Short mmCIF file of C-alpha atoms in Angstrom, two decimals:
data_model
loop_
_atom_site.label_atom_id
_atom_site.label_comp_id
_atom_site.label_asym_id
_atom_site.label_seq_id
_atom_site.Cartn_x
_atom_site.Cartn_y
_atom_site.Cartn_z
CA UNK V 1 10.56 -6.71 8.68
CA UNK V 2 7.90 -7.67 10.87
CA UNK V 3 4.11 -5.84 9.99
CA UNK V 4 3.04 -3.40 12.28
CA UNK V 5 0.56 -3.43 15.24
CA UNK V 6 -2.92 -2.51 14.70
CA UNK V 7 -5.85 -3.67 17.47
CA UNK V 8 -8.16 -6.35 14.82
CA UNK V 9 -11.13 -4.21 16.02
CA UNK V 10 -12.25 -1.11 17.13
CA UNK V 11 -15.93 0.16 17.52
CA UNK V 12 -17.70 3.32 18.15
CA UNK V 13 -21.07 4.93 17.48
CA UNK V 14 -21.93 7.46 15.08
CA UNK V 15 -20.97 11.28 16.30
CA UNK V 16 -18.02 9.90 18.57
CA UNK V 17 -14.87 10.16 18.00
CA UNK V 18 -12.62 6.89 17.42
CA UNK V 19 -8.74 6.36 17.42
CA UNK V 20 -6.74 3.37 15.73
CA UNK V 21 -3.41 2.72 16.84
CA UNK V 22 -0.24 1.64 14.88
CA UNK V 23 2.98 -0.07 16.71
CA UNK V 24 6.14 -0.16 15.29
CA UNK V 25 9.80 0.43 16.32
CA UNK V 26 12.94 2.13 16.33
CA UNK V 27 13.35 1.44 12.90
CA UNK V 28 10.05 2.60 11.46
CA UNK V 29 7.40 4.45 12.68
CA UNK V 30 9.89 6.03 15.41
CA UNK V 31 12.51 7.15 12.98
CA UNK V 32 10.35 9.20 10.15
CA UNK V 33 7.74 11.34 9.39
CA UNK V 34 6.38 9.00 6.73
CA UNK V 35 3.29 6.88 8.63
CA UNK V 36 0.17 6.75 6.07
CA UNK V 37 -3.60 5.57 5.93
CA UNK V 38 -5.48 3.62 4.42
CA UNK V 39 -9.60 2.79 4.40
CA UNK V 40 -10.25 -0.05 2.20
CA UNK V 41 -13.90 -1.19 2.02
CA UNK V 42 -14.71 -4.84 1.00
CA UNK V 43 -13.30 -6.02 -2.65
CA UNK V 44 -11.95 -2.56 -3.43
CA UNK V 45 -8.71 -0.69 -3.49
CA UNK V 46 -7.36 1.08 -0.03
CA UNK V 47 -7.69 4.79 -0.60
CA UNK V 48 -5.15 7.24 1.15
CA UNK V 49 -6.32 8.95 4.40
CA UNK V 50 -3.52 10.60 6.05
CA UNK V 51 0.03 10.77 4.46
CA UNK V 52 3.20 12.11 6.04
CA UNK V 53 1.71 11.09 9.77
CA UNK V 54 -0.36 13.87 9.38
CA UNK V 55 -1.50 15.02 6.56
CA UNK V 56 -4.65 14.79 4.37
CA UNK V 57 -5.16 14.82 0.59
CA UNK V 58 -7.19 17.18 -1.29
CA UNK V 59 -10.66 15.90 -1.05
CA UNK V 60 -10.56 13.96 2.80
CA UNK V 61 -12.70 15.35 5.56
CA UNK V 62 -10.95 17.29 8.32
CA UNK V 63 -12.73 14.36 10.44
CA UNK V 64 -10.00 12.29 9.77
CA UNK V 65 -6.50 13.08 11.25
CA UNK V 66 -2.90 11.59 12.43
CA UNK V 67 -0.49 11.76 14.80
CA UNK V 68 2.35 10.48 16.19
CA UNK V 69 4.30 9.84 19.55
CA UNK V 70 7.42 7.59 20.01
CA UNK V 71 6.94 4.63 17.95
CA UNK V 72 3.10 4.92 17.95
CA UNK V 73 0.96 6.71 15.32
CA UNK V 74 -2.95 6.86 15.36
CA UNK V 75 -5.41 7.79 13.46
CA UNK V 76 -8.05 9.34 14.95
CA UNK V 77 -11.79 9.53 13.31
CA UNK V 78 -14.14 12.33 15.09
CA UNK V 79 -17.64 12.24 14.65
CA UNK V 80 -18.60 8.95 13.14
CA UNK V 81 -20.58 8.30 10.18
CA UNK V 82 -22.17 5.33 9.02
CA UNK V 83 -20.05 5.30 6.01
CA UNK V 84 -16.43 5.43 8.33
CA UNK V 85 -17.12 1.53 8.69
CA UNK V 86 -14.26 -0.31 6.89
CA UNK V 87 -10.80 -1.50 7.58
CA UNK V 88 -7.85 1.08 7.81
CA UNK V 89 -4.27 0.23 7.41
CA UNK V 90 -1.38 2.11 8.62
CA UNK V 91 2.10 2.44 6.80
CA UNK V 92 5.49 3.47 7.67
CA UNK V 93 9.19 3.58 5.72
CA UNK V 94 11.50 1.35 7.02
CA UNK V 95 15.35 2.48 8.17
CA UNK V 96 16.03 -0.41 5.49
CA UNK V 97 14.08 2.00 2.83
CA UNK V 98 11.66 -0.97 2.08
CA UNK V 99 8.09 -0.24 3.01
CA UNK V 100 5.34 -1.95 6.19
CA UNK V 101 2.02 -1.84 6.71
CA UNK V 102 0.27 -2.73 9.54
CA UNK V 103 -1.81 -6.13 10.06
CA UNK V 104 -5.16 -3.76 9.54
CA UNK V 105 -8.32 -2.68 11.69
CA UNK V 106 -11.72 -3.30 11.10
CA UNK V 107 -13.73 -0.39 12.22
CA UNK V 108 -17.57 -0.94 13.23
CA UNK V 109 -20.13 1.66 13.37
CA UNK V 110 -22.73 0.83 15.92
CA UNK Q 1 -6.62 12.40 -14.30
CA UNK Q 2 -4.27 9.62 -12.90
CA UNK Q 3 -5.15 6.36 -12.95
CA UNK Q 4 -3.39 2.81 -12.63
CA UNK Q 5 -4.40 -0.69 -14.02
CA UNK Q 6 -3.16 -4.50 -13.01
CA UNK Q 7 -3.01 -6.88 -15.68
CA UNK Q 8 -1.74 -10.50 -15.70
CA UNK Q 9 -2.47 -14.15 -15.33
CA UNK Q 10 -5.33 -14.91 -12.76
CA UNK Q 11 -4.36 -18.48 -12.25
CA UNK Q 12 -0.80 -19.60 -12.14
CA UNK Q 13 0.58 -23.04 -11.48
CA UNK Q 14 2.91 -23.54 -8.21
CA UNK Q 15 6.63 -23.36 -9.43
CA UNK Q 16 5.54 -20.82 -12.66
CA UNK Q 17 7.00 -17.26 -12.99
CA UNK Q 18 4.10 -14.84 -12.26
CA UNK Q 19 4.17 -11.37 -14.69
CA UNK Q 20 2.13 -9.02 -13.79
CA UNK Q 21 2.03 -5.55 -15.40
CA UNK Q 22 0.61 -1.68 -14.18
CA UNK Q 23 -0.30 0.33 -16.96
CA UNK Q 24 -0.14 4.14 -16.04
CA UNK Q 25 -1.74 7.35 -16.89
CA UNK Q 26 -1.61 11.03 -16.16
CA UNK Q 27 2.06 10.81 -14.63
CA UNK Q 28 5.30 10.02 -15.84
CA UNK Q 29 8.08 7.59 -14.40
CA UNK Q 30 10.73 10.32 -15.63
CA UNK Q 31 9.86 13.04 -13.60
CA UNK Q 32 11.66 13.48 -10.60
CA UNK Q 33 10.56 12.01 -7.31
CA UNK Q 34 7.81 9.77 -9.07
CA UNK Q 35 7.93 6.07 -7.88
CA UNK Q 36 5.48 2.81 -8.70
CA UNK Q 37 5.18 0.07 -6.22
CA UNK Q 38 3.46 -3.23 -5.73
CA UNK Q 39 1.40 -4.08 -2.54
CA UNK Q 40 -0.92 -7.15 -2.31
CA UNK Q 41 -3.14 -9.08 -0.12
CA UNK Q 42 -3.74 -12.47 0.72
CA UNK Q 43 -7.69 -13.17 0.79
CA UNK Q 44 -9.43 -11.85 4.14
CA UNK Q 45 -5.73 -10.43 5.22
CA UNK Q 46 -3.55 -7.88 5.50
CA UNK Q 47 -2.08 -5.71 2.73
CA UNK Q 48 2.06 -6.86 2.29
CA UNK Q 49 4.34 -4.42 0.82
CA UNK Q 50 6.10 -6.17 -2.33
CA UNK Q 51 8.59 -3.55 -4.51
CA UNK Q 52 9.02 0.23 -5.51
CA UNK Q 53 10.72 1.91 -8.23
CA UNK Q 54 11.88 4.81 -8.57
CA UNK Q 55 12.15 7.41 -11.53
CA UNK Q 56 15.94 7.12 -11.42
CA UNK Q 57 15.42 3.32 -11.90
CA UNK Q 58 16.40 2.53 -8.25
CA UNK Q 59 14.69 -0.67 -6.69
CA UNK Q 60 14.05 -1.84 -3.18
CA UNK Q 61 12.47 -5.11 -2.82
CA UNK Q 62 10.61 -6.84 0.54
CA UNK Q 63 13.51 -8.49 2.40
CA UNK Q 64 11.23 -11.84 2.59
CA UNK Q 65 10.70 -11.66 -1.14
CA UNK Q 66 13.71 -10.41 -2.50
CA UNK Q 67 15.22 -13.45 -3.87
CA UNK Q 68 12.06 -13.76 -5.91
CA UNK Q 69 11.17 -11.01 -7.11
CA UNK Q 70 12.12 -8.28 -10.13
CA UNK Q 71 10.40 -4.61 -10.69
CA UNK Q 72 11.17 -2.79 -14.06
CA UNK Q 73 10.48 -0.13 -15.90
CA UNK Q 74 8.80 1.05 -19.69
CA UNK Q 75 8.71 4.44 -19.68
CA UNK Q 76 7.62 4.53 -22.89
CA UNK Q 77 4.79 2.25 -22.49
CA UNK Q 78 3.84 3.88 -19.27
CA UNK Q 79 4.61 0.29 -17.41
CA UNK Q 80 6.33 -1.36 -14.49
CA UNK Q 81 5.96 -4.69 -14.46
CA UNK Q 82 6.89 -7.02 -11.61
CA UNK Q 83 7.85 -10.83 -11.73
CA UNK Q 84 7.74 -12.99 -8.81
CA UNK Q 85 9.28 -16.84 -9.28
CA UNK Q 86 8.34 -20.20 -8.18
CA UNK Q 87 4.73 -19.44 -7.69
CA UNK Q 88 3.52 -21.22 -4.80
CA UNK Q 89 -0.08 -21.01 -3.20
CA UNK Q 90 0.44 -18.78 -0.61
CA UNK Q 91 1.11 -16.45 -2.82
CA UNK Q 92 -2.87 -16.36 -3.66
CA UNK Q 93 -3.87 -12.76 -3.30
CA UNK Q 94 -4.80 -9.59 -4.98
CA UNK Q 95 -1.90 -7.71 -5.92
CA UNK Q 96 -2.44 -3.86 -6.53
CA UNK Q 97 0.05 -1.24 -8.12
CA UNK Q 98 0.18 2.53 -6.98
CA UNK Q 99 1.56 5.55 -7.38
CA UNK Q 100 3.96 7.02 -4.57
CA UNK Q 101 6.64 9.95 -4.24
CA UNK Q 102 10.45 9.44 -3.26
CA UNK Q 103 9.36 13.06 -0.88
CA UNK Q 104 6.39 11.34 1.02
CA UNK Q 105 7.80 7.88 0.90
CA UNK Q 106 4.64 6.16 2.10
CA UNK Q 107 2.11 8.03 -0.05
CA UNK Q 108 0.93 5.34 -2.18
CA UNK Q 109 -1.85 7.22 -4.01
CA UNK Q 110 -4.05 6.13 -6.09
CA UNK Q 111 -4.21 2.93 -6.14
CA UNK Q 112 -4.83 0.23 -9.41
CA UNK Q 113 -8.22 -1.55 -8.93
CA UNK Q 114 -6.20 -4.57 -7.94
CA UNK Q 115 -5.65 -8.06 -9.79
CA UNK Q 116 -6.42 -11.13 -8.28
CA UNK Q 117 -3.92 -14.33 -8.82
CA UNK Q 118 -4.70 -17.57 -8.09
CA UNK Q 119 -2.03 -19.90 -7.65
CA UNK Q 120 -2.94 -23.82 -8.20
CA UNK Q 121 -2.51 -26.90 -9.78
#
């Protein structure tokens, strides 16, 4: 199962709007609903962002949210804080029921 | 409150069995739907999906790892615990336990504060 496509780096100042990308295939992110995120900053624990390709847990701001299309799933960050800056990893089930994540993105706020 | 903890070795020898074991609270592994898997990640790399286990004591495994690795279940303890044989030291990397649901397969929330093995001579 091979990890799925994320660009190393995006960038983006604060009060724009950013979007991360996540590539898989047929036999992930194309076949199900179940794509999640993940910000992790340094020497800590990722923390859940979006769940279910587009969903947010109780307690995330509406600025972050998730899509889909094809085998493609983003997540897209609207008006940029200071505090956004950290590296995101995406996740999606597998048709083999195991679990991927995606080789992560480090996000920069200029 | 639900929270997870990692607990293990921090420096195994290449070749050694690695135990490591996620102490639970504010969930149970009985109730339906409820899984615990293991992710972890190499220093300055990405996170790698290792095991999952479900309340009905299914298992699915990482097709690279699978010959290597074991995930099982105390319910009454509130632990999973995960071996992984012959050590070697690329498998140097902080290795993190968290909660997920068999209805949002990819919903690994929260997360353990993570547990960072060491694997050297």
């Amino acid at each position: 199962q091979s990890a799925l496509t994320q660009p190393a780096s995006v960038s983006g100042s604060p009060g724009q709007s950013i979007t991360i990308s996540c590539t898989g295939t047929s036999s992930d992110v194309g076949s199900y609903k179940y794509v999640s995120w993940y910000q992790q900053y340094p020497g800590k624990a990722p923390k859940l962002m979006i769940y279910d390709v587009n969903n947010r847990p109780s307690g995330i701001s509406n600025r972050f949210s998730g899509s889909k299309s094809g085998n493609t799933a983003s997540l897209t960050i609207s008006g940029l804080q200071a505090e956004d800056e950290a590296d995101y990893y995406c996740s999606s089930y597998t048709t083999s029921s195991t679990r991927v994540f995606g080789g992560g993105t480090k996000l920069t706020v200029l | 409150q639900i929270t997870l903890k990692e607990s293990g070795p921090t420096l195994v020898r290449p070749t050694q069995t690695l135990t490591l074991t996620c102490t639970f609270s504010g969930f149970s592994l009985t109730t339906s739907e409820v899984t615990v898997g293991w992710i972890r990640q190499p220093p300055g790399k990405a996170l790698e999906w290792l095991a999952v286990i479900y309340w009905d004591d299914d298992k699915l495994y990482s097709p690279s790892l699978k010959s290597r690795l074991t995930i099982t279940k105390d319910t009454s303890k509130n632990q999973v615990v995960l071996t992984m044989t012959n050590m070697d030291p690329v498998d140097t990397a902080t290795y993190f336990c968290a909660r997920s649901f068999s209805s949002s397969l990819t919903r690994f929330d929260p997360w353990g504060q993570g547990l960072l093995v060491t694997v050297s001579s």
